Amino acid sequence: MKTVQNKTDSIDGKEPQGLSDLSINHPSAWDIDQFRANWYAFLESLLEEEASSLIPSRRMRCQIEQTPVFQEVVSGWDTMKSSLRLDAWKRLLLAAEESCRTILPACVQCGECCRMGSPTLHLEDIPLLQSGKIPWDQLITLRKGEPARSPFDGKPFILTEDKIKVREKEGLRECVFLTSQTADEAAVCSIYNDRPLQCRAQACWDPIPARETADMPFLLRENIFAGVDLLLKIMGEHESRCGFEALSSAFEEINRSNGENVNEVLELLSYEDHFRQFVSERFNIPSESMDLLLGRSFAQMTTLFGFRVSCEPDGTRCLVSDDQKE
């Protein structure tokens, strides 16, 4: 970043950080775009100094930009007299530095938790499903035996029971309900007012409340489909024939045979695919809801073992190593 050579006046004998390293010109001459460019440059340097803090930098930025001083300055910058802009800039920098030293114990909707993974649902969350505030097609079931990540430290572990999670964006760990963002705007949770228990407990300034939710009852498919005996029977049949352990054992055989014995995996993929299609068509269940009813498909889970399913022009499906180019 280019810096100016002249320094501005100090306040109470102290020169606020950022006043001596502005990008170009003087604050009095900045339009709103130049103001934002210098503001982002200042924030970057400020947050770099706070890098040792456990509080995420994005959260700190959101807190700063929600202060009354920032809202007042940025909303009035275009119409502000040039003679007043330097003082406004000074007040903004001092307020930013003060905000960094005082972390508010409240959610500022920075989206940092949402980017670390989607929430796992608890029994307390079932009214959100029943009311449609969380659509069923945005949920998936992770089944017993599948690998998962801890929402607290990111470490992998094997599930000892089913868990129901909100979907994540394809190829990302980001929750599907976190809206897209621009450089000027923070992302927003589209279900914030109706977010699940785990989301409400998340606090980047205090990890204890979120950890305590791990001792609360999790939501199970049996809770959602209670009383619908046909669906419960289908779930049981699918689990007995297409449990994750069967897929894992089939991939172990591939490893033992140095990649020769792939037939068992392909047969499992074919059977499980036909099972899902039959249930979806026979009982008019939307395909998008099948990941909740039966869990993720075997085809989706091949990536856990370093493979992917490739379809040939004639419809034949092949198992391809991730190391092999398409």
CSV table of C-alpha atoms in Angstrom, one decimal:
chain,number,residue,atom,x,y,z
A,1,MET,CA,0.0,0.0,0.0
A,2,LYS,CA,1.3,3.5,-0.9
A,3,THR,CA,1.6,5.9,2.0
A,4,VAL,CA,1.6,9.7,2.3
A,5,GLN,CA,4.6,11.5,3.7
A,6,ASN,CA,2.8,14.2,5.7
A,7,LYS,CA,1.2,13.5,9.1
A,8,THR,CA,-2.0,14.9,10.5
A,9,ASP,CA,-2.4,16.6,13.9
A,10,SER,CA,-2.6,14.4,17.0
A,11,ILE,CA,-5.5,14.2,19.4
A,12,ASP,CA,-4.6,14.8,23.1
A,13,GLY,CA,-1.0,14.4,22.2
A,14,LYS,CA,-1.5,11.0,20.7
A,15,GLU,CA,-1.6,10.3,17.0
A,16,PRO,CA,-4.2,7.6,16.2
A,17,GLN,CA,-2.9,4.7,14.2
A,18,GLY,CA,-3.7,5.1,10.5
A,19,LEU,CA,-3.5,8.8,10.3
A,20,SER,CA,0.2,8.7,9.2
A,21,ASP,CA,-0.2,5.9,6.6
A,22,LEU,CA,-3.2,6.9,4.5
A,23,SER,CA,-3.1,5.8,0.9
A,24,ILE,CA,-3.4,9.1,-1.1
A,25,ASN,CA,-4.4,12.7,-0.5
A,26,HIS,CA,-6.1,14.1,2.6
A,27,PRO,CA,-9.4,12.9,4.1
A,28,SER,CA,-11.1,16.2,3.2
A,29,ALA,CA,-10.7,15.3,-0.5
A,30,TRP,CA,-11.9,11.7,-0.3
A,31,ASP,CA,-15.1,10.6,-2.0
A,32,ILE,CA,-17.0,7.7,-0.5
A,33,ASP,CA,-15.0,5.1,-2.5
A,34,GLN,CA,-11.7,6.6,-1.4
A,35,PHE,CA,-13.0,6.7,2.2
A,36,ARG,CA,-13.8,3.0,2.0
A,37,ALA,CA,-10.5,2.0,0.5
A,38,ASN,CA,-8.6,3.8,3.3
A,39,TRP,CA,-11.0,2.4,5.9
A,40,TYR,CA,-10.3,-1.2,4.7
A,41,ALA,CA,-6.6,-0.5,4.6
A,42,PHE,CA,-6.7,0.8,8.2
A,43,LEU,CA,-8.8,-2.1,9.4
A,44,GLU,CA,-6.4,-4.6,7.8
A,45,SER,CA,-3.5,-3.1,9.7
A,46,LEU,CA,-5.4,-2.9,12.9
A,47,LEU,CA,-6.6,-6.5,12.8
A,48,GLU,CA,-3.1,-7.7,12.0
A,49,GLU,CA,-2.0,-6.2,15.3
A,50,GLU,CA,-4.8,-8.0,17.0
A,51,ALA,CA,-4.0,-11.3,15.3
A,52,SER,CA,-3.1,-12.9,18.6
A,53,SER,CA,-6.6,-12.5,19.8
A,54,LEU,CA,-8.9,-15.5,19.9
A,55,ILE,CA,-11.7,-13.4,18.5
A,56,PRO,CA,-12.1,-13.8,14.7
A,57,SER,CA,-11.0,-10.7,12.7
A,58,ARG,CA,-14.3,-10.8,10.7
A,59,ARG,CA,-16.2,-10.6,14.0
A,60,MET,CA,-14.1,-7.6,15.1
A,61,ARG,CA,-14.8,-5.8,11.8
A,62,CYS,CA,-18.5,-6.3,12.2
A,63,GLN,CA,-18.5,-5.0,15.7
A,64,ILE,CA,-16.6,-1.9,14.7
A,65,GLU,CA,-18.8,-1.2,11.7
A,66,GLN,CA,-21.9,-1.5,13.9
A,67,THR,CA,-20.8,1.3,16.3
A,68,PRO,CA,-22.7,4.6,16.2
A,69,VAL,CA,-19.6,6.5,15.2
A,70,PHE,CA,-19.0,4.4,12.1
A,71,GLN,CA,-22.7,4.5,11.1
A,72,GLU,CA,-22.8,8.3,11.5
A,73,VAL,CA,-19.5,8.9,9.6
A,74,VAL,CA,-20.1,6.6,6.7
A,75,SER,CA,-23.7,7.6,6.1
A,76,GLY,CA,-22.9,11.3,6.1
A,77,TRP,CA,-19.5,11.3,4.4
A,78,ASP,CA,-20.7,12.3,0.9
A,79,THR,CA,-22.5,15.3,2.2
A,80,MET,CA,-20.1,16.2,5.0
A,81,LYS,CA,-18.2,19.5,4.6
A,82,SER,CA,-14.5,19.0,3.7
A,83,SER,CA,-13.5,20.9,6.8
A,84,LEU,CA,-15.2,18.3,9.1
A,85,ARG,CA,-14.0,15.2,7.4
A,86,LEU,CA,-10.6,15.0,9.1
A,87,ASP,CA,-12.1,15.3,12.5
A,88,ALA,CA,-14.7,12.6,11.6
A,89,TRP,CA,-11.9,10.3,10.4
A,90,LYS,CA,-9.9,10.8,13.6
A,91,ARG,CA,-13.0,10.0,15.7
A,92,LEU,CA,-13.6,6.9,13.6
A,93,LEU,CA,-10.1,5.5,14.0
A,94,LEU,CA,-10.1,6.1,17.8
A,95,ALA,CA,-13.5,4.4,18.1
A,96,ALA,CA,-12.2,1.4,16.1
A,97,GLU,CA,-9.2,1.0,18.3
A,98,GLU,CA,-11.4,1.2,21.4
A,99,SER,CA,-13.9,-1.3,20.0
A,100,CYS,CA,-11.1,-3.8,19.4
A,101,ARG,CA,-10.2,-3.6,23.1
A,102,THR,CA,-13.7,-4.2,24.3
A,103,ILE,CA,-15.4,-7.2,22.8
A,104,LEU,CA,-19.2,-7.1,23.3
A,105,PRO,CA,-20.7,-10.3,24.6
A,106,ALA,CA,-23.3,-10.5,21.9
A,107,CYS,CA,-23.7,-11.9,18.4
A,108,VAL,CA,-23.0,-9.3,15.7
A,109,GLN,CA,-23.9,-11.6,12.9
A,110,CYS,CA,-20.4,-11.7,11.4
A,111,GLY,CA,-21.0,-15.2,10.0
A,112,GLU,CA,-17.7,-16.6,11.4
A,113,CYS,CA,-19.4,-19.5,13.1
A,114,CYS,CA,-21.5,-20.2,10.0
A,115,ARG,CA,-18.3,-20.6,7.9
A,116,MET,CA,-16.9,-23.2,10.3
A,117,GLY,CA,-19.7,-25.7,9.6
A,118,SER,CA,-23.5,-26.1,9.7
A,119,PRO,CA,-25.3,-26.8,12.9
A,120,THR,CA,-26.3,-30.2,14.2
A,121,LEU,CA,-29.9,-30.2,15.3
A,122,HIS,CA,-31.2,-31.0,18.8
A,123,LEU,CA,-34.6,-32.3,19.9
A,124,GLU,CA,-35.5,-28.8,21.0
A,125,ASP,CA,-35.3,-27.7,17.3
A,126,ILE,CA,-38.1,-30.0,16.1
A,127,PRO,CA,-40.7,-27.1,16.1
A,128,LEU,CA,-38.5,-25.3,13.5
A,129,LEU,CA,-39.0,-28.2,11.2
A,130,GLN,CA,-42.7,-28.7,11.9
A,131,SER,CA,-43.4,-25.0,11.2
A,132,GLY,CA,-41.4,-25.1,8.0
A,133,LYS,CA,-39.0,-22.4,9.2
A,134,ILE,CA,-36.2,-24.9,8.4
A,135,PRO,CA,-37.1,-26.7,5.2
A,136,TRP,CA,-36.7,-30.5,5.3
A,137,ASP,CA,-34.8,-30.5,2.0
A,138,GLN,CA,-32.0,-28.4,3.6
A,139,LEU,CA,-31.3,-31.2,6.1
A,140,ILE,CA,-29.1,-34.3,5.9
A,141,THR,CA,-28.6,-37.3,8.1
A,142,LEU,CA,-25.1,-38.4,9.0
A,143,ARG,CA,-25.5,-42.0,10.0
A,144,LYS,CA,-23.9,-44.1,12.7
A,145,GLY,CA,-20.3,-45.1,11.8
A,146,GLU,CA,-19.7,-42.2,9.4
A,147,PRO,CA,-16.8,-39.8,10.0
A,148,ALA,CA,-17.6,-36.3,11.2
A,149,ARG,CA,-15.8,-33.2,12.4
A,150,SER,CA,-16.1,-31.8,15.9
A,151,PRO,CA,-17.8,-28.3,15.8
A,152,PHE,CA,-15.5,-27.2,18.6
A,153,ASP,CA,-11.9,-28.1,17.4
A,154,GLY,CA,-12.5,-29.5,13.9
A,155,LYS,CA,-11.0,-32.8,14.8
A,156,PRO,CA,-12.4,-35.9,13.0
A,157,PHE,CA,-14.3,-38.6,14.9
A,158,ILE,CA,-16.6,-41.5,14.2
A,159,LEU,CA,-20.3,-41.1,14.9
A,160,THR,CA,-21.7,-43.4,17.5
A,161,GLU,CA,-25.3,-42.4,16.6
A,162,ASP,CA,-27.1,-40.7,13.8
A,163,LYS,CA,-27.0,-36.9,13.7
A,164,ILE,CA,-29.1,-34.5,11.6
A,165,LYS,CA,-27.4,-31.5,10.2
A,166,VAL,CA,-28.2,-28.5,8.1
A,167,ARG,CA,-26.7,-28.8,4.6
A,168,GLU,CA,-23.4,-27.1,3.8
A,169,LYS,CA,-22.6,-25.4,0.5
A,170,GLU,CA,-21.1,-27.7,-2.0
A,171,GLY,CA,-17.4,-28.0,-1.6
A,172,LEU,CA,-17.4,-25.8,1.5
A,173,ARG,CA,-17.9,-26.1,5.2
A,174,GLU,CA,-20.2,-23.0,5.1
A,175,CYS,CA,-23.8,-23.3,6.2
A,176,VAL,CA,-26.3,-23.2,3.4
A,177,PHE,CA,-28.3,-20.5,5.1
A,178,LEU,CA,-25.4,-18.0,5.1
A,179,THR,CA,-26.2,-15.6,2.3
A,180,SER,CA,-23.6,-14.5,-0.2
A,181,GLN,CA,-21.7,-11.3,0.5
A,182,THR,CA,-19.9,-8.4,-1.3
A,183,ALA,CA,-16.7,-6.7,-0.2
A,184,ASP,CA,-18.8,-4.0,1.5
A,185,GLU,CA,-21.3,-6.1,3.3
A,186,ALA,CA,-21.2,-8.8,5.9
A,187,ALA,CA,-23.0,-12.1,5.1
A,188,VAL,CA,-26.3,-12.6,6.7
A,189,CYS,CA,-28.0,-15.7,8.2
A,190,SER,CA,-31.3,-16.1,6.3
A,191,ILE,CA,-32.9,-17.9,9.3
A,192,TYR,CA,-31.3,-15.9,12.1
A,193,ASN,CA,-34.5,-15.2,14.0
A,194,ASP,CA,-35.3,-19.0,13.8
A,195,ARG,CA,-31.8,-20.4,14.1
A,196,PRO,CA,-31.3,-23.8,15.8
A,197,LEU,CA,-30.1,-24.3,19.4
A,198,GLN,CA,-26.5,-24.9,18.5
A,199,CYS,CA,-26.4,-21.6,16.6
A,200,ARG,CA,-28.0,-19.7,19.4
A,201,ALA,CA,-25.4,-21.1,21.8
A,202,GLN,CA,-22.4,-20.2,19.6
A,203,ALA,CA,-20.3,-17.4,21.1
A,204,CYS,CA,-16.9,-16.7,19.7
A,205,TRP,CA,-16.0,-14.8,22.9
A,206,ASP,CA,-17.1,-17.8,25.2
A,207,PRO,CA,-17.0,-21.4,23.9
A,208,ILE,CA,-18.7,-22.9,27.1
A,209,PRO,CA,-22.4,-22.4,26.1
A,210,ALA,CA,-21.9,-24.2,22.7
A,211,ARG,CA,-20.0,-27.1,24.4
A,212,GLU,CA,-22.8,-27.5,26.9
A,213,THR,CA,-25.2,-28.2,24.1
A,214,ALA,CA,-23.3,-31.5,23.4
A,215,ASP,CA,-24.9,-32.9,26.5
A,216,MET,CA,-28.5,-32.1,25.3
A,217,PRO,CA,-30.6,-34.6,23.4
A,218,PHE,CA,-29.9,-34.6,19.7
A,219,LEU,CA,-32.7,-34.7,17.1
A,220,LEU,CA,-33.1,-38.2,15.4
A,221,ARG,CA,-35.0,-39.3,12.4
A,222,GLU,CA,-37.2,-41.3,14.7
A,223,ASN,CA,-38.3,-38.1,16.3
A,224,ILE,CA,-39.1,-36.5,13.0
A,225,PHE,CA,-41.0,-39.4,11.5
A,226,ALA,CA,-42.5,-40.7,14.8
A,227,GLY,CA,-45.9,-42.4,14.0
A,228,VAL,CA,-45.1,-42.9,10.3
A,229,ASP,CA,-44.5,-46.6,10.6
A,230,LEU,CA,-43.9,-47.1,6.8
A,231,LEU,CA,-41.1,-44.6,6.7
A,232,LEU,CA,-39.5,-46.0,9.9
A,233,LYS,CA,-39.7,-49.5,8.3
A,234,ILE,CA,-38.0,-48.1,5.1
A,235,MET,CA,-35.3,-46.5,7.2
A,236,GLY,CA,-34.6,-49.8,9.0
A,237,GLU,CA,-34.5,-51.8,5.8
A,238,HIS,CA,-32.1,-49.3,4.2
A,239,GLU,CA,-29.9,-49.4,7.2
A,240,SER,CA,-29.7,-53.2,7.3
A,241,ARG,CA,-28.9,-53.5,3.6
A,242,CYS,CA,-27.0,-50.2,3.0
A,243,GLY,CA,-25.3,-49.4,6.3
A,244,PHE,CA,-22.1,-47.3,6.2
A,245,GLU,CA,-20.1,-50.3,7.6
A,246,ALA,CA,-20.9,-52.3,4.4
A,247,LEU,CA,-19.5,-49.5,2.2
A,248,SER,CA,-16.4,-49.1,4.4
A,249,SER,CA,-15.7,-52.9,4.3
A,250,ALA,CA,-16.1,-52.9,0.5
A,251,PHE,CA,-13.5,-50.1,0.2
A,252,GLU,CA,-11.2,-52.0,2.5
A,253,GLU,CA,-11.3,-54.9,0.1
A,254,ILE,CA,-10.2,-52.6,-2.7
A,255,ASN,CA,-7.2,-51.6,-0.6
A,256,ARG,CA,-6.4,-55.2,0.2
A,257,SER,CA,-6.6,-56.2,-3.4
A,258,ASN,CA,-4.5,-53.2,-4.6
A,259,GLY,CA,-7.5,-51.8,-6.5
A,260,GLU,CA,-8.5,-55.1,-8.2
A,261,ASN,CA,-11.7,-56.0,-6.4
A,262,VAL,CA,-14.1,-53.1,-7.1
A,263,ASN,CA,-17.2,-55.1,-7.9
A,264,GLU,CA,-18.5,-55.2,-4.4
A,265,VAL,CA,-18.4,-51.4,-4.2
A,266,LEU,CA,-20.1,-51.0,-7.6
A,267,GLU,CA,-22.8,-53.5,-6.6
A,268,LEU,CA,-23.4,-51.6,-3.4
A,269,LEU,CA,-23.6,-48.3,-5.3
A,270,SER,CA,-26.0,-49.7,-7.8
A,271,TYR,CA,-28.3,-51.3,-5.2
A,272,GLU,CA,-28.4,-48.3,-2.9
A,273,ASP,CA,-29.1,-46.0,-5.9
A,274,HIS,CA,-32.0,-48.2,-7.0
A,275,PHE,CA,-33.3,-48.4,-3.4
A,276,ARG,CA,-33.4,-44.6,-3.1
A,277,GLN,CA,-35.0,-44.1,-6.5
A,278,PHE,CA,-37.7,-46.7,-5.8
A,279,VAL,CA,-38.6,-45.1,-2.4
A,280,SER,CA,-38.7,-41.6,-3.9
A,281,GLU,CA,-40.9,-42.6,-6.8
A,282,ARG,CA,-43.1,-45.1,-5.0
A,283,PHE,CA,-44.0,-42.8,-2.1
A,284,ASN,CA,-43.7,-39.5,-3.9
A,285,ILE,CA,-40.9,-38.2,-1.7
A,286,PRO,CA,-38.9,-35.3,-3.2
A,287,SER,CA,-35.4,-36.4,-4.1
A,288,GLU,CA,-34.0,-33.4,-2.2
A,289,SER,CA,-35.5,-34.9,1.1
A,290,MET,CA,-34.0,-38.3,0.6
A,291,ASP,CA,-30.7,-37.2,2.3
A,292,LEU,CA,-32.8,-36.6,5.5
A,293,LEU,CA,-34.8,-39.8,5.3
A,294,LEU,CA,-32.0,-42.2,4.3
A,295,GLY,CA,-28.8,-40.2,4.8
A,296,ARG,CA,-26.3,-39.3,2.2
A,297,SER,CA,-26.1,-41.6,-0.8
A,298,PHE,CA,-23.3,-44.1,-1.2
A,299,ALA,CA,-22.3,-42.3,-4.4
A,300,GLN,CA,-21.8,-39.1,-2.4
A,301,MET,CA,-19.7,-40.8,0.2
A,302,THR,CA,-17.2,-42.4,-2.1
A,303,THR,CA,-15.2,-39.2,-1.7
A,304,LEU,CA,-14.6,-40.1,1.9
A,305,PHE,CA,-12.5,-43.0,0.6
A,306,GLY,CA,-10.6,-41.0,-2.1
A,307,PHE,CA,-12.8,-42.0,-5.0
A,308,ARG,CA,-15.6,-40.6,-7.1
A,309,VAL,CA,-18.3,-42.0,-9.4
A,310,SER,CA,-17.9,-41.3,-13.1
A,311,CYS,CA,-20.7,-42.0,-15.6
A,312,GLU,CA,-19.8,-43.1,-19.1
A,313,PRO,CA,-21.9,-42.0,-22.2
A,314,ASP,CA,-23.6,-45.4,-22.2
A,315,GLY,CA,-24.7,-45.0,-18.6
A,316,THR,CA,-22.1,-47.3,-17.1
A,317,ARG,CA,-20.8,-46.1,-13.8
A,318,CYS,CA,-17.1,-46.4,-13.0
A,319,LEU,CA,-15.2,-45.9,-9.8
A,320,VAL,CA,-12.4,-43.4,-10.3
A,321,SER,CA,-9.6,-42.5,-7.9
A,322,ASP,CA,-9.4,-38.8,-6.9
A,323,ASP,CA,-5.8,-38.9,-8.1
A,324,GLN,CA,-6.9,-39.7,-11.6
A,325,LYS,CA,-7.7,-36.8,-13.8
A,326,GLU,CA,-11.1,-36.6,-15.4
